[in-house]
mmCIF file of C-alpha atoms in Angstrom:
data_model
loop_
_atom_site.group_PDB
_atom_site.id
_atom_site.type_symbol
_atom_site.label_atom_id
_atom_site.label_comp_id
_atom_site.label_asym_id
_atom_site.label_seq_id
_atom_site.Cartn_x
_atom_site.Cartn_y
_atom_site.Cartn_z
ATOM 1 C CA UNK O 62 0.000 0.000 0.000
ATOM 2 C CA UNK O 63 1.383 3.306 -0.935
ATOM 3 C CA UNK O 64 2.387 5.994 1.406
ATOM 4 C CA UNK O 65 -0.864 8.453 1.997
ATOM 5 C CA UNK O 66 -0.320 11.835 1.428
ATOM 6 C CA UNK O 67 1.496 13.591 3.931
ATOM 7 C CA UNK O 68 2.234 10.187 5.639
ATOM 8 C CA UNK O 69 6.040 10.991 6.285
ATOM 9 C CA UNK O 70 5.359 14.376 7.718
ATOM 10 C CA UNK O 71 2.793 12.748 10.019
ATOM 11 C CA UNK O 72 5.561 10.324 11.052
ATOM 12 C CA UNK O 73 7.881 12.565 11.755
ATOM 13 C CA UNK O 74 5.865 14.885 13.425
ATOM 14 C CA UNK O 75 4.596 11.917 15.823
ATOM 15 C CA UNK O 76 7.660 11.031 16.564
ATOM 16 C CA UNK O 77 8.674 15.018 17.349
ATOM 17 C CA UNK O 78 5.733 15.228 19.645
ATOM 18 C CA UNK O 79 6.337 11.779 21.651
ATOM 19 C CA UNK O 80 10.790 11.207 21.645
ATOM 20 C CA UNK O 81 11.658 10.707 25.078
ATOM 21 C CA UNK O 82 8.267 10.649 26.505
ATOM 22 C CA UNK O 83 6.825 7.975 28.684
ATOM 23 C CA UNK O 84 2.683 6.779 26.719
ATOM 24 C CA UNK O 85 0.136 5.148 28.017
ATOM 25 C CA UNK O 86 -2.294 3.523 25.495
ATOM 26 C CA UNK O 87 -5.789 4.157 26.419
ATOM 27 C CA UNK O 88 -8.880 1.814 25.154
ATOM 28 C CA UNK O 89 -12.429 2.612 24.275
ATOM 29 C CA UNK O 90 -14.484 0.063 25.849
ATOM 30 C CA UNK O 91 -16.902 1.194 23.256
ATOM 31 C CA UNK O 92 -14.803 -0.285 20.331
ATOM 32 C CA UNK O 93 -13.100 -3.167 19.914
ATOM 33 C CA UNK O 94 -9.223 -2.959 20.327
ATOM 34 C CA UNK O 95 -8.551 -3.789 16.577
ATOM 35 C CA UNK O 96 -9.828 -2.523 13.103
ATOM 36 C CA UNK O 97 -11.104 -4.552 10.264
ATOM 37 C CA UNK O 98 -7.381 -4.081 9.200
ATOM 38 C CA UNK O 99 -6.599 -5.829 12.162
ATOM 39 C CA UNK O 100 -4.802 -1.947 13.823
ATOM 40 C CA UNK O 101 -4.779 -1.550 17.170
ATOM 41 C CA UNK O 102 -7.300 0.949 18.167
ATOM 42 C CA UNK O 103 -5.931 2.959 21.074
ATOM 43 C CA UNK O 104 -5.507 6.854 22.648
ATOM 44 C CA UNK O 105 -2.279 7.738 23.130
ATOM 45 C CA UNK O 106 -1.515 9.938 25.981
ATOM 46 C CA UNK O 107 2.295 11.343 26.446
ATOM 47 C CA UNK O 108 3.972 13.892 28.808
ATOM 48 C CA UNK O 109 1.643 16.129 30.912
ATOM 49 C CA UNK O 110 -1.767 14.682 30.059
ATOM 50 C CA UNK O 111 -1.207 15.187 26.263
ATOM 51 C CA UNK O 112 -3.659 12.904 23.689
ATOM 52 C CA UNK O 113 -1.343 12.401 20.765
ATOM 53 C CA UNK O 114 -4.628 11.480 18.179
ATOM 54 C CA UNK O 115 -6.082 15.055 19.385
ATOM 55 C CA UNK O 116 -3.294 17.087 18.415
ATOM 56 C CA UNK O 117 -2.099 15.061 15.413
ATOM 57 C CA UNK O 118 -5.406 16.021 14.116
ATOM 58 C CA UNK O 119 -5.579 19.561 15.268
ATOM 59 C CA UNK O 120 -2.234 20.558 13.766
ATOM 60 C CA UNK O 121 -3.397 19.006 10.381
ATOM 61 C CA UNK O 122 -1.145 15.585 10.668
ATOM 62 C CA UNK O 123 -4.091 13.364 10.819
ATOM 63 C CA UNK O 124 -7.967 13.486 10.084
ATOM 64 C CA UNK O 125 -11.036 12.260 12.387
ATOM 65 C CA UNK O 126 -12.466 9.045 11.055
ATOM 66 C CA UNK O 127 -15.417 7.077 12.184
ATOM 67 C CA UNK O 128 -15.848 3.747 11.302
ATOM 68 C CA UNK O 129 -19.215 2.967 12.759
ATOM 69 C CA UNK O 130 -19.922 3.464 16.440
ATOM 70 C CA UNK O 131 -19.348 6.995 17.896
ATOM 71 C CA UNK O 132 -16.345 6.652 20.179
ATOM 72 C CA UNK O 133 -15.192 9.118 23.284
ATOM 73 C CA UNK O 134 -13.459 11.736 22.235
ATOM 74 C CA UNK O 135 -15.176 11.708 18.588
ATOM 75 C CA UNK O 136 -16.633 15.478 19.139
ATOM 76 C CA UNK O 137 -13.353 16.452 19.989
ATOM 77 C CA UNK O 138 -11.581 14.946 17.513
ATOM 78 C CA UNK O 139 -14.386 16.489 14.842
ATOM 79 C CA UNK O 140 -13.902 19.825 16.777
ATOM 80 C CA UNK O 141 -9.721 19.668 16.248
ATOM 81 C CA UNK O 142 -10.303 18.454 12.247
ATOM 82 C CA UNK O 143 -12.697 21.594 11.706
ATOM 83 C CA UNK O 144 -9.943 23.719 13.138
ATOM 84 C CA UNK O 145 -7.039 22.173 10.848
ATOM 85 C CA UNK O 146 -9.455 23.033 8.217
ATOM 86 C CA UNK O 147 -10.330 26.264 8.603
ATOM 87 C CA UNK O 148 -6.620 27.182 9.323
ATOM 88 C CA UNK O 149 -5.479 25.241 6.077
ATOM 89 C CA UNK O 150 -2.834 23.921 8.521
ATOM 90 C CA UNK O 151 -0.962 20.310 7.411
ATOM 91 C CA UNK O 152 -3.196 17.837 5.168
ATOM 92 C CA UNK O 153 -5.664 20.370 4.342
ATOM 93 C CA UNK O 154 -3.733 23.203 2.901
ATOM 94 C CA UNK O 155 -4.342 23.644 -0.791
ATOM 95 C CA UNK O 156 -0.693 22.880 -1.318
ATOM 96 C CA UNK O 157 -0.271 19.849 0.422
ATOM 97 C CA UNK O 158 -3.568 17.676 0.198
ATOM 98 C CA UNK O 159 -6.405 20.089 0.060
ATOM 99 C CA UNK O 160 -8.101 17.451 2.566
ATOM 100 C CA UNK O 161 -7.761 14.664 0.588
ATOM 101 C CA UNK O 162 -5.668 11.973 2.347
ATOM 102 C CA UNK O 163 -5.532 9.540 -0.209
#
């Protein structure tokens, strides 16, 4: 499978947000703990009560997806994309992806 777009500078910036931190994986008892893919489906909190998925998605690294069941911190999440959005900031600016991840 090919690399998405803006896939490496999600990776990177991941990796910028979490070196040297201790995580904790939190699970959504309202999901199960894989995808149909067979991904683990996890929050991943770092540092001083920091949600990795939250501000991947608010600084435009990553998007808010729902597969079928609402999850807990979906309005959030949906809150954060709507943000990157409107501030063309990572995936959705015009010269990167213009909101299309694929």
């Amino acid at each position: 499978m090919p690399v998405q777009c803006f896939g490496y500078e999600a990776t990177e910036h991941a990796r910028r947000l979490v070196e040297g931190a201790r995580v904790y994986l939190e699970y959504d008892p309202s999901q199960g703990r894989q995808d149909r893919f067979g991904r683990e489906l996890a929050f991943l909190w770092f540092g001083s009560n920091r949600l990795l998925n939250y501000e991947m998605i608010r600084d435009g690294f990553a998007y808010e997806y729902t597969y079928s069941d609402s999850y807990h911190y979906q309005t959030l999440f949906k809150q954060a994309q709507r943000a990157a959005d409107s501030g063309d900031r990572g995936l959705w600016h015009a010269s990167t992806c213009g909101g299309v991840a694929e």
